């Protein structure tokens, strides 16, 4: 059974703090690892699609790393702002069929 | 930027009724998907569609569910006889390569 785990489940930080979340996924049959930012009642906002082992991607204050051999990815937010408050979801895409298998997400709340 | 559009944004239906959720994927994408999220639970894969046929479906996607691409642009999900446990956010997505584009979802409430 393919499973994607994310930790922590929720996180409360102060404005200006830097933070990171973990996504673990199956290390076999890897095709891609997706990170999404999801606010209630909106469609998921794609942050990163990562395909190569050792890949590091950056988008403003948010960055992500990927280790496909051990099956984990980290998402980092530098200098958190209240507008970063959202649920951050990772999803594993296997090579077989391109469907996404999702983690439960990390809910981030940034206090001003 | 191209978008995936879904209608309606919210649908309330009585148990046992049929519902059709509509999606317009990005025109040059080849893969189409339906996912759903029951409140408080993980996003779940329902079905993938490629080359005008279902390429994979999950255990959730039983005989009550069907998908169609009736006119080459719309991609619909039909639930024949809704149950209370079908209440969820339903997301359509299309993809080309490793990236996905999601619609904004339809919130289905079965009463």
PDB file of C-alpha atoms in Angstrom:
ATOM      1  CA  UNK A   1       0.000   0.000   0.000  1.00  0.00           C
ATOM      2  CA  UNK A   2       1.474   3.328  -1.025  1.00  0.00           C
ATOM      3  CA  UNK A   3       1.369   5.879   1.763  1.00  0.00           C
ATOM      4  CA  UNK A   4       2.495   9.471   2.095  1.00  0.00           C
ATOM      5  CA  UNK A   5       3.085  10.888   5.546  1.00  0.00           C
ATOM      6  CA  UNK A   6       3.531  14.498   6.539  1.00  0.00           C
ATOM      7  CA  UNK A   7       4.742  15.991   9.783  1.00  0.00           C
ATOM      8  CA  UNK A   8       3.960  17.874  11.821  1.00  0.00           C
ATOM      9  CA  UNK A   9       0.179  17.834  11.409  1.00  0.00           C
ATOM     10  CA  UNK A  10      -0.049  21.436  12.536  1.00  0.00           C
ATOM     11  CA  UNK A  11       2.282  24.237  13.395  1.00  0.00           C
ATOM     12  CA  UNK A  12       1.862  27.635  15.030  1.00  0.00           C
ATOM     13  CA  UNK A  13       4.704  30.100  14.588  1.00  0.00           C
ATOM     14  CA  UNK A  14       5.305  33.790  15.101  1.00  0.00           C
ATOM     15  CA  UNK A  15       5.734  36.178  12.220  1.00  0.00           C
ATOM     16  CA  UNK A  16       9.373  36.162  11.181  1.00  0.00           C
ATOM     17  CA  UNK A  17      10.098  32.609  12.318  1.00  0.00           C
ATOM     18  CA  UNK A  18      11.486  30.155   9.829  1.00  0.00           C
ATOM     19  CA  UNK A  19       9.928  26.718   9.690  1.00  0.00           C
ATOM     20  CA  UNK A  20      10.076  23.430   7.872  1.00  0.00           C
ATOM     21  CA  UNK A  21       7.827  20.438   7.220  1.00  0.00           C
ATOM     22  CA  UNK A  22       8.555  16.874   6.211  1.00  0.00           C
ATOM     23  CA  UNK A  23       6.962  14.644   3.610  1.00  0.00           C
ATOM     24  CA  UNK A  24       7.861  10.951   3.416  1.00  0.00           C
ATOM     25  CA  UNK A  25       6.838   8.824   0.477  1.00  0.00           C
ATOM     26  CA  UNK A  26       7.551   5.427  -1.125  1.00  0.00           C
ATOM     27  CA  UNK A  27      11.078   5.251  -2.497  1.00  0.00           C
ATOM     28  CA  UNK A  28      10.183   2.848  -5.309  1.00  0.00           C
ATOM     29  CA  UNK A  29       8.656   3.672  -8.676  1.00  0.00           C
ATOM     30  CA  UNK A  30       9.149   7.394  -8.187  1.00  0.00           C
ATOM     31  CA  UNK A  31       8.034   9.818 -10.892  1.00  0.00           C
ATOM     32  CA  UNK A  32       7.557  13.157  -9.137  1.00  0.00           C
ATOM     33  CA  UNK A  33       6.843  14.784  -5.789  1.00  0.00           C
ATOM     34  CA  UNK A  34       4.420  17.686  -5.669  1.00  0.00           C
ATOM     35  CA  UNK A  35       4.045  20.386  -3.013  1.00  0.00           C
ATOM     36  CA  UNK A  36       0.836  22.402  -2.844  1.00  0.00           C
ATOM     37  CA  UNK A  37      -0.375  25.273  -0.763  1.00  0.00           C
ATOM     38  CA  UNK A  38      -4.064  24.932  -0.022  1.00  0.00           C
ATOM     39  CA  UNK A  39      -6.411  27.478   1.445  1.00  0.00           C
ATOM     40  CA  UNK A  40      -9.970  26.568   2.316  1.00  0.00           C
ATOM     41  CA  UNK A  41     -12.439  26.955  -0.575  1.00  0.00           C
ATOM     42  CA  UNK A  42      -9.670  27.525  -3.104  1.00  0.00           C
ATOM     43  CA  UNK A  43      -7.965  25.217  -5.559  1.00  0.00           C
ATOM     44  CA  UNK A  44      -4.556  23.847  -4.583  1.00  0.00           C
ATOM     45  CA  UNK A  45      -1.764  26.212  -5.545  1.00  0.00           C
ATOM     46  CA  UNK A  46       1.177  24.339  -7.005  1.00  0.00           C
ATOM     47  CA  UNK A  47       4.418  25.263  -5.280  1.00  0.00           C
ATOM     48  CA  UNK A  48       6.897  22.751  -6.649  1.00  0.00           C
ATOM     49  CA  UNK A  49       7.031  19.684  -8.841  1.00  0.00           C
ATOM     50  CA  UNK A  50      10.244  17.848  -8.086  1.00  0.00           C
ATOM     51  CA  UNK A  51      11.557  15.003 -10.166  1.00  0.00           C
ATOM     52  CA  UNK A  52      15.281  14.576  -9.587  1.00  0.00           C
ATOM     53  CA  UNK A  53      17.015  13.149  -6.541  1.00  0.00           C
ATOM     54  CA  UNK A  54      18.915  15.927  -4.781  1.00  0.00           C
ATOM     55  CA  UNK A  55      16.795  18.596  -6.407  1.00  0.00           C
ATOM     56  CA  UNK A  56      16.368  21.874  -4.561  1.00  0.00           C
ATOM     57  CA  UNK A  57      13.764  24.400  -5.679  1.00  0.00           C
ATOM     58  CA  UNK A  58      13.016  27.896  -4.454  1.00  0.00           C
ATOM     59  CA  UNK A  59      10.094  30.269  -4.870  1.00  0.00           C
ATOM     60  CA  UNK A  60      10.534  33.486  -2.916  1.00  0.00           C
ATOM     61  CA  UNK A  61      10.833  32.616   0.768  1.00  0.00           C
ATOM     62  CA  UNK A  62       9.769  28.992   0.202  1.00  0.00           C
ATOM     63  CA  UNK A  63      12.161  26.239  -0.809  1.00  0.00           C
ATOM     64  CA  UNK A  64      12.087  22.460  -1.015  1.00  0.00           C
ATOM     65  CA  UNK A  65      14.536  19.593  -1.191  1.00  0.00           C
ATOM     66  CA  UNK A  66      14.101  16.059  -2.439  1.00  0.00           C
ATOM     67  CA  UNK A  67      15.686  12.719  -1.555  1.00  0.00           C
ATOM     68  CA  UNK A  68      14.152   9.984  -3.674  1.00  0.00           C
ATOM     69  CA  UNK A  69      16.468   7.236  -2.422  1.00  0.00           C
ATOM     70  CA  UNK A  70      15.299   7.528   1.171  1.00  0.00           C
ATOM     71  CA  UNK A  71      11.860   8.842   0.283  1.00  0.00           C
ATOM     72  CA  UNK A  72      11.578  12.264   1.878  1.00  0.00           C
ATOM     73  CA  UNK A  73      11.206  15.910   0.979  1.00  0.00           C
ATOM     74  CA  UNK A  74      11.484  19.011   3.143  1.00  0.00           C
ATOM     75  CA  UNK A  75       9.628  22.263   2.621  1.00  0.00           C
ATOM     76  CA  UNK A  76      11.175  25.362   4.206  1.00  0.00           C
ATOM     77  CA  UNK A  77       9.591  28.757   4.781  1.00  0.00           C
ATOM     78  CA  UNK A  78      11.992  31.538   5.695  1.00  0.00           C
ATOM     79  CA  UNK A  79      10.675  34.480   7.701  1.00  0.00           C
ATOM     80  CA  UNK A  80       7.037  33.325   7.916  1.00  0.00           C
ATOM     81  CA  UNK A  81       4.334  35.912   7.272  1.00  0.00           C
ATOM     82  CA  UNK A  82       0.644  35.773   8.275  1.00  0.00           C
ATOM     83  CA  UNK A  83      -0.265  35.316   4.601  1.00  0.00           C
ATOM     84  CA  UNK A  84       1.695  32.042   4.634  1.00  0.00           C
ATOM     85  CA  UNK A  85      -1.019  30.555   6.857  1.00  0.00           C
ATOM     86  CA  UNK A  86      -2.483  27.622   4.919  1.00  0.00           C
ATOM     87  CA  UNK A  87      -2.302  23.862   4.643  1.00  0.00           C
ATOM     88  CA  UNK A  88       0.768  22.566   2.851  1.00  0.00           C
ATOM     89  CA  UNK A  89       0.221  19.273   1.083  1.00  0.00           C
ATOM     90  CA  UNK A  90       2.671  16.961  -0.581  1.00  0.00           C
ATOM     91  CA  UNK A  91       1.682  14.344  -3.132  1.00  0.00           C
ATOM     92  CA  UNK A  92       3.628  11.452  -4.592  1.00  0.00           C
ATOM     93  CA  UNK A  93       3.301  10.612  -8.250  1.00  0.00           C
ATOM     94  CA  UNK A  94       4.328   7.090  -9.203  1.00  0.00           C
ATOM     95  CA  UNK A  95       5.747   6.160 -12.557  1.00  0.00           C
ATOM     96  CA  UNK A  96       2.952   3.719 -13.320  1.00  0.00           C
ATOM     97  CA  UNK A  97      -0.035   5.884 -13.736  1.00  0.00           C
ATOM     98  CA  UNK A  98       0.653   9.530 -12.787  1.00  0.00           C
ATOM     99  CA  UNK A  99      -2.062   9.648 -10.165  1.00  0.00           C
ATOM    100  CA  UNK A 100      -1.238  11.586  -7.007  1.00  0.00           C
ATOM    101  CA  UNK A 101      -1.151   9.964  -3.595  1.00  0.00           C
ATOM    102  CA  UNK A 102      -1.552  12.630  -0.960  1.00  0.00           C
ATOM    103  CA  UNK A 103      -0.364  13.286   2.534  1.00  0.00           C
ATOM    104  CA  UNK A 104      -2.751  14.695   5.100  1.00  0.00           C
ATOM    105  CA  UNK A 105      -0.971  18.029   5.070  1.00  0.00           C
ATOM    106  CA  UNK A 106       0.651  20.357   7.570  1.00  0.00           C
ATOM    107  CA  UNK A 107      -1.566  23.172   8.740  1.00  0.00           C
ATOM    108  CA  UNK A 108       0.505  26.302   9.321  1.00  0.00           C
ATOM    109  CA  UNK A 109      -0.730  29.279  11.340  1.00  0.00           C
ATOM    110  CA  UNK A 110       1.495  32.350  11.458  1.00  0.00           C
ATOM    111  CA  UNK A 111       0.652  34.790  14.221  1.00  0.00           C
ATOM    112  CA  UNK A 112       1.342  38.475  13.575  1.00  0.00           C
TER     113      UNK A 112
ATOM    114  CA  UNK B   1      -2.467  31.396 -17.524  1.00  0.00           C
ATOM    115  CA  UNK B   2      -4.689  28.464 -18.569  1.00  0.00           C
ATOM    116  CA  UNK B   3      -7.162  27.311 -15.947  1.00  0.00           C
ATOM    117  CA  UNK B   4      -9.242  24.286 -15.142  1.00  0.00           C
ATOM    118  CA  UNK B   5     -12.804  25.415 -14.469  1.00  0.00           C
ATOM    119  CA  UNK B   6     -15.380  23.535 -12.445  1.00  0.00           C
ATOM    120  CA  UNK B   7     -19.097  24.061 -12.079  1.00  0.00           C
ATOM    121  CA  UNK B   8     -21.032  24.374  -9.912  1.00  0.00           C
ATOM    122  CA  UNK B   9     -18.943  25.602  -7.014  1.00  0.00           C
ATOM    123  CA  UNK B  10     -21.461  24.247  -4.533  1.00  0.00           C
ATOM    124  CA  UNK B  11     -24.237  21.701  -4.971  1.00  0.00           C
ATOM    125  CA  UNK B  12     -26.729  20.521  -2.411  1.00  0.00           C
ATOM    126  CA  UNK B  13     -28.662  17.402  -3.294  1.00  0.00           C
ATOM    127  CA  UNK B  14     -30.982  14.954  -1.634  1.00  0.00           C
ATOM    128  CA  UNK B  15     -29.806  11.453  -0.885  1.00  0.00           C
ATOM    129  CA  UNK B  16     -30.585   9.147  -3.785  1.00  0.00           C
ATOM    130  CA  UNK B  17     -30.525  11.889  -6.408  1.00  0.00           C
ATOM    131  CA  UNK B  18     -28.165  11.968  -9.352  1.00  0.00           C
ATOM    132  CA  UNK B  19     -25.577  14.728  -9.639  1.00  0.00           C
ATOM    133  CA  UNK B  20     -23.266  15.730 -12.453  1.00  0.00           C
ATOM    134  CA  UNK B  21     -20.133  17.677 -11.682  1.00  0.00           C
ATOM    135  CA  UNK B  22     -18.620  19.492 -14.622  1.00  0.00           C
ATOM    136  CA  UNK B  23     -15.050  20.355 -15.485  1.00  0.00           C
ATOM    137  CA  UNK B  24     -13.327  22.019 -18.409  1.00  0.00           C
ATOM    138  CA  UNK B  25      -9.683  20.882 -18.440  1.00  0.00           C
ATOM    139  CA  UNK B  26      -6.862  22.727 -20.118  1.00  0.00           C
ATOM    140  CA  UNK B  27      -7.276  22.200 -23.827  1.00  0.00           C
ATOM    141  CA  UNK B  28      -3.900  20.685 -24.720  1.00  0.00           C
ATOM    142  CA  UNK B  29      -3.681  18.407 -21.675  1.00  0.00           C
ATOM    143  CA  UNK B  30      -4.100  14.705 -22.236  1.00  0.00           C
ATOM    144  CA  UNK B  31      -4.678  13.327 -18.737  1.00  0.00           C
ATOM    145  CA  UNK B  32      -7.724  14.135 -16.636  1.00  0.00           C
ATOM    146  CA  UNK B  33      -8.508  13.258 -13.061  1.00  0.00           C
ATOM    147  CA  UNK B  34     -11.119  13.485 -10.352  1.00  0.00           C
ATOM    148  CA  UNK B  35     -10.126  13.653  -6.707  1.00  0.00           C
ATOM    149  CA  UNK B  36     -12.203  14.275  -3.632  1.00  0.00           C
ATOM    150  CA  UNK B  37     -11.606  15.360  -0.069  1.00  0.00           C
ATOM    151  CA  UNK B  38     -14.010  14.520   2.698  1.00  0.00           C
ATOM    152  CA  UNK B  39     -13.721  17.108   5.444  1.00  0.00           C
ATOM    153  CA  UNK B  40     -10.797  16.352   7.725  1.00  0.00           C
ATOM    154  CA  UNK B  41      -9.511  13.472   5.629  1.00  0.00           C
ATOM    155  CA  UNK B  42      -6.845  13.014   2.982  1.00  0.00           C
ATOM    156  CA  UNK B  43      -7.425  13.930  -0.609  1.00  0.00           C
ATOM    157  CA  UNK B  44      -8.439  10.708  -2.392  1.00  0.00           C
ATOM    158  CA  UNK B  45      -7.924   9.667  -5.972  1.00  0.00           C
ATOM    159  CA  UNK B  46     -11.136   8.672  -7.766  1.00  0.00           C
ATOM    160  CA  UNK B  47     -10.347   8.173 -11.433  1.00  0.00           C
ATOM    161  CA  UNK B  48      -7.928   9.028 -14.217  1.00  0.00           C
ATOM    162  CA  UNK B  49      -8.889   9.385 -17.866  1.00  0.00           C
ATOM    163  CA  UNK B  50      -6.654   9.244 -20.901  1.00  0.00           C
ATOM    164  CA  UNK B  51      -7.304   8.814 -24.593  1.00  0.00           C
ATOM    165  CA  UNK B  52     -11.055   8.909 -24.059  1.00  0.00           C
ATOM    166  CA  UNK B  53     -11.165   6.095 -21.557  1.00  0.00           C
ATOM    167  CA  UNK B  54     -10.636   5.390 -17.900  1.00  0.00           C
ATOM    168  CA  UNK B  55      -6.994   4.517 -17.286  1.00  0.00           C
ATOM    169  CA  UNK B  56      -7.346   3.797 -13.577  1.00  0.00           C
ATOM    170  CA  UNK B  57     -10.011   3.993 -10.910  1.00  0.00           C
ATOM    171  CA  UNK B  58      -9.959   3.606  -7.163  1.00  0.00           C
ATOM    172  CA  UNK B  59     -12.091   1.391  -4.942  1.00  0.00           C
ATOM    173  CA  UNK B  60     -14.242   4.425  -4.210  1.00  0.00           C
ATOM    174  CA  UNK B  61     -15.178   4.682  -7.874  1.00  0.00           C
ATOM    175  CA  UNK B  62     -17.845   2.009  -7.892  1.00  0.00           C
ATOM    176  CA  UNK B  63     -20.826   1.476 -10.190  1.00  0.00           C
ATOM    177  CA  UNK B  64     -22.476   4.614  -8.844  1.00  0.00           C
ATOM    178  CA  UNK B  65     -19.775   6.752 -10.439  1.00  0.00           C
ATOM    179  CA  UNK B  66     -19.091   7.415 -14.087  1.00  0.00           C
ATOM    180  CA  UNK B  67     -17.057   9.875 -16.117  1.00  0.00           C
ATOM    181  CA  UNK B  68     -17.533  11.195 -19.600  1.00  0.00           C
ATOM    182  CA  UNK B  69     -15.900  13.541 -22.029  1.00  0.00           C
ATOM    183  CA  UNK B  70     -19.007  14.186 -24.106  1.00  0.00           C
ATOM    184  CA  UNK B  71     -17.810  16.904 -26.455  1.00  0.00           C
ATOM    185  CA  UNK B  72     -14.017  16.961 -26.379  1.00  0.00           C
ATOM    186  CA  UNK B  73     -13.843  19.831 -23.905  1.00  0.00           C
ATOM    187  CA  UNK B  74     -16.031  19.033 -20.893  1.00  0.00           C
ATOM    188  CA  UNK B  75     -15.104  16.261 -18.473  1.00  0.00           C
ATOM    189  CA  UNK B  76     -17.948  15.224 -16.199  1.00  0.00           C
ATOM    190  CA  UNK B  77     -18.300  13.125 -13.078  1.00  0.00           C
ATOM    191  CA  UNK B  78     -21.720  11.607 -12.487  1.00  0.00           C
ATOM    192  CA  UNK B  79     -22.894  10.089  -9.232  1.00  0.00           C
ATOM    193  CA  UNK B  80     -26.073   8.127  -9.955  1.00  0.00           C
ATOM    194  CA  UNK B  81     -27.589   7.784  -6.531  1.00  0.00           C
ATOM    195  CA  UNK B  82     -25.882   9.970  -3.975  1.00  0.00           C
ATOM    196  CA  UNK B  83     -25.239   8.835  -0.424  1.00  0.00           C
ATOM    197  CA  UNK B  84     -24.576  10.952   2.632  1.00  0.00           C
ATOM    198  CA  UNK B  85     -20.954   9.818   2.611  1.00  0.00           C
ATOM    199  CA  UNK B  86     -20.473  11.281  -0.865  1.00  0.00           C
ATOM    200  CA  UNK B  87     -20.457  14.742   0.709  1.00  0.00           C
ATOM    201  CA  UNK B  88     -17.011  16.142  -0.059  1.00  0.00           C
ATOM    202  CA  UNK B  89     -15.039  18.617  -2.130  1.00  0.00           C
ATOM    203  CA  UNK B  90     -14.553  17.218  -5.605  1.00  0.00           C
ATOM    204  CA  UNK B  91     -11.578  18.424  -7.592  1.00  0.00           C
ATOM    205  CA  UNK B  92     -10.941  18.005 -11.255  1.00  0.00           C
ATOM    206  CA  UNK B  93      -7.399  18.215 -12.609  1.00  0.00           C
ATOM    207  CA  UNK B  94      -5.618  17.890 -15.897  1.00  0.00           C
ATOM    208  CA  UNK B  95      -1.974  17.253 -16.561  1.00  0.00           C
ATOM    209  CA  UNK B  96       0.711  17.209 -19.158  1.00  0.00           C
ATOM    210  CA  UNK B  97       3.987  15.714 -17.988  1.00  0.00           C
ATOM    211  CA  UNK B  98       4.628  15.776 -14.249  1.00  0.00           C
ATOM    212  CA  UNK B  99       2.664  18.939 -13.469  1.00  0.00           C
ATOM    213  CA  UNK B 100      -1.016  19.153 -12.563  1.00  0.00           C
ATOM    214  CA  UNK B 101      -3.520  21.975 -12.765  1.00  0.00           C
ATOM    215  CA  UNK B 102      -6.499  21.783 -10.442  1.00  0.00           C
ATOM    216  CA  UNK B 103      -9.890  23.372 -10.664  1.00  0.00           C
ATOM    217  CA  UNK B 104     -11.308  25.262  -7.710  1.00  0.00           C
ATOM    218  CA  UNK B 105     -13.550  22.370  -6.736  1.00  0.00           C
ATOM    219  CA  UNK B 106     -17.218  21.599  -6.265  1.00  0.00           C
ATOM    220  CA  UNK B 107     -18.477  21.263  -2.725  1.00  0.00           C
ATOM    221  CA  UNK B 108     -21.117  18.532  -2.781  1.00  0.00           C
ATOM    222  CA  UNK B 109     -23.459  18.329   0.175  1.00  0.00           C
ATOM    223  CA  UNK B 110     -25.826  15.367   0.321  1.00  0.00           C
ATOM    224  CA  UNK B 111     -28.722  15.809   2.726  1.00  0.00           C
TER     225      UNK B 111
END
